[in-house]
Coordinates of C-alpha atoms in Angstrom, one line a residue:
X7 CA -7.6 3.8 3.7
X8 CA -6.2 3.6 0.4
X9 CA -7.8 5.4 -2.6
X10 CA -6.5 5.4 -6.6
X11 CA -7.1 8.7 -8.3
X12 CA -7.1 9.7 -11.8
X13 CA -7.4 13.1 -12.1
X14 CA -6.2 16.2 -9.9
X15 CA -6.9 19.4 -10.5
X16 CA -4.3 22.1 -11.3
X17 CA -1.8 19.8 -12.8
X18 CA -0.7 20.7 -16.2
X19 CA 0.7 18.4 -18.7
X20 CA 3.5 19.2 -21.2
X21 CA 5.3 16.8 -23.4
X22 CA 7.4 17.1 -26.7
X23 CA 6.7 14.6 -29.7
X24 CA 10.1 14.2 -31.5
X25 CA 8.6 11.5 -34.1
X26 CA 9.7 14.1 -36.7
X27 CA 12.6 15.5 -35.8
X28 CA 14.8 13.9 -38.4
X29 CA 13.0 16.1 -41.7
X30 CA 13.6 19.1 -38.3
X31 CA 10.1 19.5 -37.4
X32 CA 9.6 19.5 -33.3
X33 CA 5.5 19.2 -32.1
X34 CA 4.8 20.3 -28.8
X35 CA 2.0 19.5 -27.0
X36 CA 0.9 21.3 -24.0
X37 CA -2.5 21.6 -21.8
X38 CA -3.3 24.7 -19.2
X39 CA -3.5 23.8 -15.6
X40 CA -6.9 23.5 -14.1
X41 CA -8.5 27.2 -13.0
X42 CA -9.0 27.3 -9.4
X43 CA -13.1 27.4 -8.5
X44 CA -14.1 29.7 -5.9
X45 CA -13.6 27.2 -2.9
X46 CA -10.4 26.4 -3.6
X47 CA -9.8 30.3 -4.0
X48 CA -11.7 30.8 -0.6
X49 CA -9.7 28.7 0.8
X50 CA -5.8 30.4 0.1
X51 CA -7.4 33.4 1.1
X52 CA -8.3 32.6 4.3
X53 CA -4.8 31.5 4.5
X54 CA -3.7 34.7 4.0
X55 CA -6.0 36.5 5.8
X56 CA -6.0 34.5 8.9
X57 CA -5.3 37.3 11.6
X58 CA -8.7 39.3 10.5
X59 CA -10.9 39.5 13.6
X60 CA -13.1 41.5 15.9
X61 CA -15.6 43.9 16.0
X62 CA -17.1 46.3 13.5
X63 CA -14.7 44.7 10.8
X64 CA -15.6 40.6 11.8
X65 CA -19.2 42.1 11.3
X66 CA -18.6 43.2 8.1
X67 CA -16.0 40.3 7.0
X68 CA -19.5 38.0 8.6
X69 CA -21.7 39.7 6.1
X70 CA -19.4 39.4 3.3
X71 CA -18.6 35.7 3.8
X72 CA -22.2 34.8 4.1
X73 CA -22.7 36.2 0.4
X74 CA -18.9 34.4 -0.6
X75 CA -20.0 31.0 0.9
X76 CA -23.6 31.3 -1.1
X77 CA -21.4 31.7 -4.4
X78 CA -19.0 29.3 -3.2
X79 CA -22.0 26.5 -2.7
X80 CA -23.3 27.5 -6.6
X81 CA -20.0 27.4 -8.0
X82 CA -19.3 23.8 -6.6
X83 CA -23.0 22.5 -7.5
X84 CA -22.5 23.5 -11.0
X85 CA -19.0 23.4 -11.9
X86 CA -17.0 20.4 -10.3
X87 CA -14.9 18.3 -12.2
X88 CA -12.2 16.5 -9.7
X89 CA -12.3 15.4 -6.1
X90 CA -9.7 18.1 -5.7
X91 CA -12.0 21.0 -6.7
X92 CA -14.0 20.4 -3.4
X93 CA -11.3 18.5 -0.9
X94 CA -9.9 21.1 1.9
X95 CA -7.3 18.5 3.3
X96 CA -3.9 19.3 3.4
X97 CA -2.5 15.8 2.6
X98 CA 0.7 14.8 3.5
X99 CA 3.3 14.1 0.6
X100 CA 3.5 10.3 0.3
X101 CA -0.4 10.2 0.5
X102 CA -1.3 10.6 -3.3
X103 CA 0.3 9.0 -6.8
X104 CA -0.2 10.0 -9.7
X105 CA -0.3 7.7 -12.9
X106 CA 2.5 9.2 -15.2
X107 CA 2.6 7.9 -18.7
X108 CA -0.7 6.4 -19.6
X109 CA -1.8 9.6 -22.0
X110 CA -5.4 9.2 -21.4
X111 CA -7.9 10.4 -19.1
X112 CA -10.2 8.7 -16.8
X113 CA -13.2 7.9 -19.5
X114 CA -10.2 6.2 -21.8
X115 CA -9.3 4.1 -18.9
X116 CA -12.5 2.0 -18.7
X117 CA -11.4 -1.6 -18.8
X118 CA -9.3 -5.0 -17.5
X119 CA -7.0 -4.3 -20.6
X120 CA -6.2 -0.9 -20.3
X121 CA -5.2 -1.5 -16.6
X122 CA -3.7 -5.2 -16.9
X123 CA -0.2 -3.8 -16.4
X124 CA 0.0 -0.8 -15.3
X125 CA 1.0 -1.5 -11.7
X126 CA 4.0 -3.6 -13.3
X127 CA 5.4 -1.2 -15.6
X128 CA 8.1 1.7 -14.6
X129 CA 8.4 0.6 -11.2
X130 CA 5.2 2.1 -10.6
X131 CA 4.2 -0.8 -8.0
X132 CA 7.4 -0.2 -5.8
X133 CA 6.6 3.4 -5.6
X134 CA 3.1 2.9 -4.6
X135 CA 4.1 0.1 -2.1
X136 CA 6.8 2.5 -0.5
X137 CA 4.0 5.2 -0.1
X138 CA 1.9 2.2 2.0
X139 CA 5.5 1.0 4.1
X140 CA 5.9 4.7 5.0
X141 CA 2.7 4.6 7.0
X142 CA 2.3 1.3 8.0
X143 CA 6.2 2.1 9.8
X144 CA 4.6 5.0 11.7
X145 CA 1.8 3.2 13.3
X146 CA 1.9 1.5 17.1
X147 CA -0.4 -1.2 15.7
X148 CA -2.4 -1.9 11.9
X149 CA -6.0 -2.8 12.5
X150 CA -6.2 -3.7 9.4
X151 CA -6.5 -1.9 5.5
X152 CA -9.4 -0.4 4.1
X153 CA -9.2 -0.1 0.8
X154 CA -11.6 1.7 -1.7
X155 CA -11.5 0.9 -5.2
X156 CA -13.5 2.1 -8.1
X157 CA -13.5 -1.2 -9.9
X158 CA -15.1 -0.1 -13.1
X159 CA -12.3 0.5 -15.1
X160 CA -8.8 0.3 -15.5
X161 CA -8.1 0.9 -11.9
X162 CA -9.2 -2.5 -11.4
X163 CA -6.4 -5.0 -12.3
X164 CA -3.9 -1.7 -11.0
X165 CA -5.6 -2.2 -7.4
X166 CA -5.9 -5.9 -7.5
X167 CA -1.6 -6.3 -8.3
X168 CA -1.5 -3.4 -5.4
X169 CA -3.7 -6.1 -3.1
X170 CA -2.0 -8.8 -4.1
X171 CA 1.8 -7.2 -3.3
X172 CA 0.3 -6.0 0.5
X173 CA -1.2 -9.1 1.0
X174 CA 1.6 -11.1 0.7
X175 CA 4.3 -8.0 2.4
X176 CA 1.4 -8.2 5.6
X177 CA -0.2 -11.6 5.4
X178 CA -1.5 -11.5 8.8
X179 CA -3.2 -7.9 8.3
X180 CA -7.3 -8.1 7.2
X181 CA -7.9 -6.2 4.2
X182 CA -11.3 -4.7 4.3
X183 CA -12.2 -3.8 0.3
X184 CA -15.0 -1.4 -0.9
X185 CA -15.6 -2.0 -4.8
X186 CA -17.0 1.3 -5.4
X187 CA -18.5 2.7 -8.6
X188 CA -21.1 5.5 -10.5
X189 CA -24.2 5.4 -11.7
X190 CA -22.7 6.0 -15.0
X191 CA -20.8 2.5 -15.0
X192 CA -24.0 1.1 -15.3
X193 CA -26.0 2.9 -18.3
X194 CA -27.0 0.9 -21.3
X195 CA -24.6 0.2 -23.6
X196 CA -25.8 0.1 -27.6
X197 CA -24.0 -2.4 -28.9
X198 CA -24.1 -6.3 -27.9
X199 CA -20.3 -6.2 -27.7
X200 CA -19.7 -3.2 -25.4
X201 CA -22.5 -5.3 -23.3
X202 CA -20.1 -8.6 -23.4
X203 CA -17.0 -6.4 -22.6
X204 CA -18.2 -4.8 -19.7
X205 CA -20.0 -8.0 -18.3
X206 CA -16.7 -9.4 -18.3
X207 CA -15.0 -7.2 -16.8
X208 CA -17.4 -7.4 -14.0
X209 CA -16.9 -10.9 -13.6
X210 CA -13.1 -10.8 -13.2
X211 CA -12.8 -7.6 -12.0
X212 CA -14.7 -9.0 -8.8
X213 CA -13.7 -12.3 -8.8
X214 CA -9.5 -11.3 -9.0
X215 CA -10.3 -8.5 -6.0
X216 CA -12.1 -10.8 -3.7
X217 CA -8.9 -13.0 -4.0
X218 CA -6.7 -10.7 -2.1
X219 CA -8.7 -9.3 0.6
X220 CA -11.0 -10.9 3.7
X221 CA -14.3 -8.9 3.4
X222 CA -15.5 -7.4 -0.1
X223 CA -18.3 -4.6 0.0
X224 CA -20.1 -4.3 -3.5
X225 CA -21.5 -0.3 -3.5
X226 CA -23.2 1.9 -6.2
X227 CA -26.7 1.4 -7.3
X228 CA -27.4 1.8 -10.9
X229 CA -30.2 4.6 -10.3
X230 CA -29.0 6.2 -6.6
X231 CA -31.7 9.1 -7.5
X232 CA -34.2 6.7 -8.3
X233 CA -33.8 4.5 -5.5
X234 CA -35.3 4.6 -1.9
X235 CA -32.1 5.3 -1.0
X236 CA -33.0 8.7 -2.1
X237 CA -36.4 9.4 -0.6
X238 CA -35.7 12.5 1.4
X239 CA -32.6 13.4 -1.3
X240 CA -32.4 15.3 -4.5
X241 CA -29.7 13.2 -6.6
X242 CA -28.6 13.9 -9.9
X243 CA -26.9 10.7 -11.4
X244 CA -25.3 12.2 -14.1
X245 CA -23.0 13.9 -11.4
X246 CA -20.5 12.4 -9.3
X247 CA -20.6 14.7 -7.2
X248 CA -23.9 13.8 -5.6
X249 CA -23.4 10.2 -5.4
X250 CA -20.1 10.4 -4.0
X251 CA -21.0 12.5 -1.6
X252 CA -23.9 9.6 -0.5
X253 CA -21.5 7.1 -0.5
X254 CA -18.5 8.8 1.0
X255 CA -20.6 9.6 4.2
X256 CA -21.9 6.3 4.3
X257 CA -18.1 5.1 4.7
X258 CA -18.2 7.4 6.5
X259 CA -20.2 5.9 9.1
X260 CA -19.1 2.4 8.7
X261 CA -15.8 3.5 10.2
X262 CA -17.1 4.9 12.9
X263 CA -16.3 1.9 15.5
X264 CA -12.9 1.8 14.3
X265 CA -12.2 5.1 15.5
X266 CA -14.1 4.7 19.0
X267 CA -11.9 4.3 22.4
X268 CA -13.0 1.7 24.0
X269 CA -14.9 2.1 26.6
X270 CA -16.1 0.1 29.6
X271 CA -19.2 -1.1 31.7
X272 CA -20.2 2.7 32.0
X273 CA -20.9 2.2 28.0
X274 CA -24.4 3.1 28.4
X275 CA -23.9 6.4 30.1
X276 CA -21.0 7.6 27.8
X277 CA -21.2 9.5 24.1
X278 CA -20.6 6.1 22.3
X279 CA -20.7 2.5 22.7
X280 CA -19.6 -0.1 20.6
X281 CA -16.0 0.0 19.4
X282 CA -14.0 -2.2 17.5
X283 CA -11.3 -2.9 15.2
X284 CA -11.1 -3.6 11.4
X285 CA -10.3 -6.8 11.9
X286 CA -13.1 -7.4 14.7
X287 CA -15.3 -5.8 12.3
X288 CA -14.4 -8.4 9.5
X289 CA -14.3 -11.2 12.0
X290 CA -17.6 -10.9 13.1
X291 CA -19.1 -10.4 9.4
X292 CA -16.6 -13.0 7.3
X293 CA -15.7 -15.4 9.6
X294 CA -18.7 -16.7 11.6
X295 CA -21.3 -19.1 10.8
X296 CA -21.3 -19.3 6.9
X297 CA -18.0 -17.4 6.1
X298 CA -19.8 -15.4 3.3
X299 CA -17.0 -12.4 2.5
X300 CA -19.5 -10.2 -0.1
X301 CA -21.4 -8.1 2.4
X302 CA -24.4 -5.9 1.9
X303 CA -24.3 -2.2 2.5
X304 CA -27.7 -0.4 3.9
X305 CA -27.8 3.4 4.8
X306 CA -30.4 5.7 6.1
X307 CA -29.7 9.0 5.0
X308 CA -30.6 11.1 6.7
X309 CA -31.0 8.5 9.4
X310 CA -34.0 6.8 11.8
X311 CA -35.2 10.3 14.1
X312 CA -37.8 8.8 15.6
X313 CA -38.1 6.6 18.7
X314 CA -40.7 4.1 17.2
X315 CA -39.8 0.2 16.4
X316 CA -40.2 0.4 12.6
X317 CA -38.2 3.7 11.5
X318 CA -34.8 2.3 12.7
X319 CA -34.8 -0.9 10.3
X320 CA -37.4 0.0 7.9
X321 CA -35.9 3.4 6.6
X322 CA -32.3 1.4 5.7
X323 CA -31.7 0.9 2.0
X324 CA -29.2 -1.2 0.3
X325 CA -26.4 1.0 -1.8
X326 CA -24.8 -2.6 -3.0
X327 CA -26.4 -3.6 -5.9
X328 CA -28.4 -7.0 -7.4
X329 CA -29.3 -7.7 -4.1
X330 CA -32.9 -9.5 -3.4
X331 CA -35.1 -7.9 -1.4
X332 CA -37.3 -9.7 2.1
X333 CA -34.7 -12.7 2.0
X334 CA -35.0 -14.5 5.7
X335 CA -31.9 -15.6 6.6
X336 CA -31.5 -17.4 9.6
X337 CA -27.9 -17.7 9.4
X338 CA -27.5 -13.4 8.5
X339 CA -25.3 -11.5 10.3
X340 CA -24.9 -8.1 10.4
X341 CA -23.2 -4.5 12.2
X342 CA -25.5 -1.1 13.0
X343 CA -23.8 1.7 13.3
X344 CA -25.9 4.7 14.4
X345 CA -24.9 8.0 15.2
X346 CA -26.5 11.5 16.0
X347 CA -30.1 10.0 16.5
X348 CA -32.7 12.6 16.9
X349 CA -35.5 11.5 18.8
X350 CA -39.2 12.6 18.8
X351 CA -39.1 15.6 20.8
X352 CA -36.2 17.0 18.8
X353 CA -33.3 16.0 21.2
X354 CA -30.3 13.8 20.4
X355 CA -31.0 10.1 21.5
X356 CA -28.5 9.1 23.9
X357 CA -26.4 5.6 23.4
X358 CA -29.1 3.5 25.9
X359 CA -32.1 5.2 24.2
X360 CA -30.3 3.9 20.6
X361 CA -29.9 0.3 22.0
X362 CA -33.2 0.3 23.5
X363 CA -34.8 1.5 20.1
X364 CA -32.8 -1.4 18.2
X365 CA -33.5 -4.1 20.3
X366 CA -37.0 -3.0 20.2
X367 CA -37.1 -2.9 16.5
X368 CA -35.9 -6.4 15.9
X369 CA -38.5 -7.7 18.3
X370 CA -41.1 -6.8 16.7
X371 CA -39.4 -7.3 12.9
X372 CA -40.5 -10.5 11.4
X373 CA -37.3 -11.6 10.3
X374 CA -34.0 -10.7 12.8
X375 CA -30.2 -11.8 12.1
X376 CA -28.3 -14.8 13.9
X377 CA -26.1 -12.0 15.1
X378 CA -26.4 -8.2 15.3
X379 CA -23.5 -5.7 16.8
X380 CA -24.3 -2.3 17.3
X381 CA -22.5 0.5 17.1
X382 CA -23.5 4.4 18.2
X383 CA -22.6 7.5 19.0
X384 CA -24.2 10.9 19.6
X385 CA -22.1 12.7 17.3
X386 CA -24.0 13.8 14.0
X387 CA -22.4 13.8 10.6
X388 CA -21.2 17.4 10.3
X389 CA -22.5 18.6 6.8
X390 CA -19.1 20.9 5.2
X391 CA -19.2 23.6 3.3
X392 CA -18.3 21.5 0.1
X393 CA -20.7 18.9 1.0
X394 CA -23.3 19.4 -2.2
X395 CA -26.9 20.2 -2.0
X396 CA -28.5 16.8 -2.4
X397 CA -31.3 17.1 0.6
X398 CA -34.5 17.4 0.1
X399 CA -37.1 20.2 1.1
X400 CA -38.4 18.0 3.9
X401 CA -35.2 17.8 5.7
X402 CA -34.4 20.7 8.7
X403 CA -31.2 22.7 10.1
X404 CA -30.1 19.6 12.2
X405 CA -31.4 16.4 9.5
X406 CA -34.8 16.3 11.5
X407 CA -37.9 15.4 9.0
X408 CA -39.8 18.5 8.5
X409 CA -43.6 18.3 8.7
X410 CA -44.6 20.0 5.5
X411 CA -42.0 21.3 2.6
X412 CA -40.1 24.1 2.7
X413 CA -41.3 26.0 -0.1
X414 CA -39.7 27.3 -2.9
X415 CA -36.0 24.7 -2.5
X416 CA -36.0 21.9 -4.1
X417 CA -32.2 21.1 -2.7
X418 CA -30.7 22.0 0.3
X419 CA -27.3 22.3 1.0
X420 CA -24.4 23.0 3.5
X421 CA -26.0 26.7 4.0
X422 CA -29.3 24.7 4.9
X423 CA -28.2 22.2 6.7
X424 CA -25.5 21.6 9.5
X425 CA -25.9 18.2 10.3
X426 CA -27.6 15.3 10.1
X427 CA -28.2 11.8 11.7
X428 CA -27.3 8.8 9.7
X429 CA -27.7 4.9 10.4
X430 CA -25.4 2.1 8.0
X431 CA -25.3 -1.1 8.2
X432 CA -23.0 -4.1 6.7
X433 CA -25.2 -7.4 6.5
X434 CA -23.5 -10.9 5.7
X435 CA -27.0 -12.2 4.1
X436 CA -28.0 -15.0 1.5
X437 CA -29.6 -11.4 -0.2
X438 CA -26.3 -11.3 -2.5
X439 CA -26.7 -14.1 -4.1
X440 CA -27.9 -12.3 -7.4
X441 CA -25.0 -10.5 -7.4
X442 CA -22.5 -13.4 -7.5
X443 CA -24.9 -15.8 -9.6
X444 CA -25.0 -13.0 -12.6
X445 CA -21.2 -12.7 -12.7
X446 CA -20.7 -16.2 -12.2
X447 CA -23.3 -16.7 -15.5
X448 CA -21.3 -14.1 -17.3
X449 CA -18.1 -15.3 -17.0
X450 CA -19.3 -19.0 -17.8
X451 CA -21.6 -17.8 -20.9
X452 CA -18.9 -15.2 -22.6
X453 CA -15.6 -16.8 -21.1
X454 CA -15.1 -20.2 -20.5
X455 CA -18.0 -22.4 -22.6
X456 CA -16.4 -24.0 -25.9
X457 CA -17.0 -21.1 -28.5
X458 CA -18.1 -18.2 -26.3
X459 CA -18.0 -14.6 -27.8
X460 CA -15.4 -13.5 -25.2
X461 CA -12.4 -15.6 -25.3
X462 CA -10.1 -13.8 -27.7
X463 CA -11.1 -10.8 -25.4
X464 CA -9.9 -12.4 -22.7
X465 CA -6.7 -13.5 -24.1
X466 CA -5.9 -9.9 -25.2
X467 CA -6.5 -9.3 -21.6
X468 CA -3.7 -11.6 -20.1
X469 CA -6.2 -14.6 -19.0
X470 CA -5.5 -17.6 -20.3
X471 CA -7.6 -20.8 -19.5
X472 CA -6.6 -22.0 -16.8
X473 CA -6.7 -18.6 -14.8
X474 CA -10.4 -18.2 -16.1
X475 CA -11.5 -21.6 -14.7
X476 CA -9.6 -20.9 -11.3
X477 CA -11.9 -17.1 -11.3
X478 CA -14.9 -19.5 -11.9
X479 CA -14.3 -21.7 -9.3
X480 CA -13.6 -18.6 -6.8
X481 CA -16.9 -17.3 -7.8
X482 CA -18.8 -20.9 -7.6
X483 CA -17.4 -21.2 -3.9
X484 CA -18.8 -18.1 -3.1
X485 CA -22.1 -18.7 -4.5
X486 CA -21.8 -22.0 -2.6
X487 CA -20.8 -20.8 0.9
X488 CA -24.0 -18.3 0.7
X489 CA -26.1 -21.3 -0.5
X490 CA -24.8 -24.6 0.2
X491 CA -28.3 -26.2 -1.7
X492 CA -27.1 -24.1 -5.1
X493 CA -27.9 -26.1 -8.2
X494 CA -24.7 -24.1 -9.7
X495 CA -21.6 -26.8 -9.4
X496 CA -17.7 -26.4 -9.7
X497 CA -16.4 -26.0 -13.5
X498 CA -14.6 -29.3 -12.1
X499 CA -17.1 -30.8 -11.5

């Protein structure tokens, strides 16, 4: 997994402006580092009080954490800023680079533009690249990359260089691509020219990623609180926090049968079933029947806990974007992963009782995929101390749907809840075609027509005319290969 960051926590900045020092004046410019928050305190003291221990003073230590981790959960719901304010993994050296040089923070660096270069300039894409050799040296075998990119901003153009460099260093490696963004990325913009700007970034954005990688997995909903999504959540869009947390353990999930042994004809009776490799996984999606490469993302969250046919596929909800809704495809395929399934009586479903559940689901469903693999495991997904407090009042200790409300919480959080079942699933589906058909008409409409609003944007941004009509024609083949009877032609046509 590779991930561009912005921002980290603690660093300070200090530079020296010497634009004056020939009439002897020096300005210095210098920012505090970040104040550590009470997890991130928590968490050095445990460090160095790691021998504490039994008896009369555990049970008082017990007590005192309970009331710590309590003010630890408020302090993170309220107060975090960075990914590091609520991350407790000790990462090794070459895993993180930081983006020296820019002078801007994260909001500043919110298009194509801003990012066009970045990757080329100061040898930055070298050192990222060694970062990815020194890895890739230490493993046995590469399944393949997953790579997570917010593609709202400048990171966009920086990851789609880094894509394009590993995809030429490791050719026959799949890269498996998650365009990941906000809620915020999508508000309405007040001006008609922030709206041009930002619908064409979309367009190439997507278009230029989807060039250098096999599968490309659209996620983040405009409205996550507002969504189905969310019906036994409490989301607050405004914070990233919350949805990250949604979508992070929906990766979460996805990955799941990549980190399975495999297992053989005793599947059934085992803890999971269904393993495979990344680039099984994009295989089976990308390269049967149709050869679509945008797949849909569906999560239940917490997942299906009941062993009727309709709560299985009927409580999963899209977290890509645009897509249409009760589309039958005859040619769809798609990959379940289910894990920690809690059945009626409260118990954890075992790997046969999952299959049986599915298979029984899509028999009675009134549309069913060309090709469905399934994934599952008994596991849960372990709920963190960090984790925020997005469930809802209905949802129990173990993610179990409560009868009646608990009364007086609104949110529930780590403290609440330990654990819950979840269910994903990626879908190759004629259901995207909104998605590519509105950056398609964006980039035609403010890009490429004679005397559109956009092309002097697009110049400033490095594209010249022949590069735009080359990102049309990679989204037009995409909008074909979904639906080969599409009135929308070739630009060369």
């Amino acid at each position: 997994m590779v991930e561009c960051q912005s921002s980290i926590s603690g660093t300070s900045w200090f530079f020296i402006d010497d634009s004056c020092s020939k009439a002897g004046h020096v300005s210095t410019h210098a920012s505090e580092p970040q104040k550590k928050n009470l997890f991130l305190q928590s968490l050095y003291q445990e460090e160095q009080d790691a021998s504490l221990t039994n008896g009369i003073n555990g049970e008082a230590k017990d007590s005192q954490h309970e009331i710590q981790d309590t003010d630890i959960v408020n302090c993170l719901d309220e107060g975090v800023q960075f990914w590091t304010d609520f991350s407790k993994v000790h990462y090794h050296p070459q895993s993180l680079y930081e983006v020296n040089g820019l002078w801007m923070d994260a909001k500043q660096f919110d298009n194509y533009g801003i990012g066009r270069d970045v990757f080329m300039e100061n040898l930055r894409g070298e050192e990222i690249c060694d970062k990815l050799r020194f890895f890739v040296e230490e493993c046995d075998h590469i399944q393949g990359f997953q790579f997570i990119v917010d593609d709202s901003g400048g990171f966009s153009p920086l990851a789609a260089d880094f894509l394009e460099s590993v995809s030429d260093e490791y050719t026959n490696t799949p890269v498996l691509l998650y365009a990941v963004r906000g809620p915020s990325s999508h508000m309405s913009l007040s001006s008609r020219k922030q709206t041009v700007v930002r619908d064409l970034h979309d367009a190439v954005s997507f278009s230029r990623l989807s060039s250098f990688c096999k599968m490309i997995v659209p996620v983040g909903l405009p409205s996550l609180s507002r969504s189905k999504t969310s019906t036994f959540l409490n989301i607050k869009d405004e914070n990233p926090y919350h949805c990250s947390a949604v979508y992070a353990a929906t990766l979460h999930s996805t990955s799941l049968p990549f980190r399975m042994e495999p297992l053989g004809p005793t599947a059934d009776l085992s803890d999971v079933s269904g393993a495979v490799d990344v680039n099984g996984f994009v295989q089976m999606l990308a390269g049967q029947s149709r050869q679509n490469m945008v797949a849909i993302l569906d999560v239940a969250m917490p997942g299906p806990w009941k062993q009727d046919k309709q709560s299985f596929l009927g409580n999963l909800q899209p977290l890509t974007p645009e897509v249409a809704e009760d589309v039958d495809d005859l040619q769809a395929v798609e990959s379940m992963i289910v894990h920690g399934a809690i059945g009626s009586g409260g118990h954890r479903l075992s790997v046969s009782e999952v299959k049986n559940a599915i298979h029984g689901a899509y028999e009675c469903a009134t549309t069913r995929p060309m090709f469905c693999h399934l994934s599952a495991a008994r596991c849960p997904l372990p709920i963190p101390l960090p984790f925020p407090s997005i469930f809802g009042n209905l949802v129990g200790q173990h993610g179990e749907l409560l009868g009646s409300p608990i009364l007086g919480s609104s949110s529930r959080g780590s403290l609440d809840v330990h654990s819950i079942p979840m269910a994903a699933r990626m879908r190759s589906s004629c259901a995207i075609m909104p998605f590519l058909e509105n950056r398609l008409a964006n980039l035609r409409k403010f890009g490429i027509e004679r005397g559109c609003s956009g092309t002097e944007l697009l110049r400033s941004w490095g594209f010249g005319k022949d590069e735009l009509e080359d990102l049309g024609e990679t989204l037009s083949k995409m909008v074909r290969t979904v639906d080969p009877h599409s009135d929308i032609s070739s630009d060369s046509d």
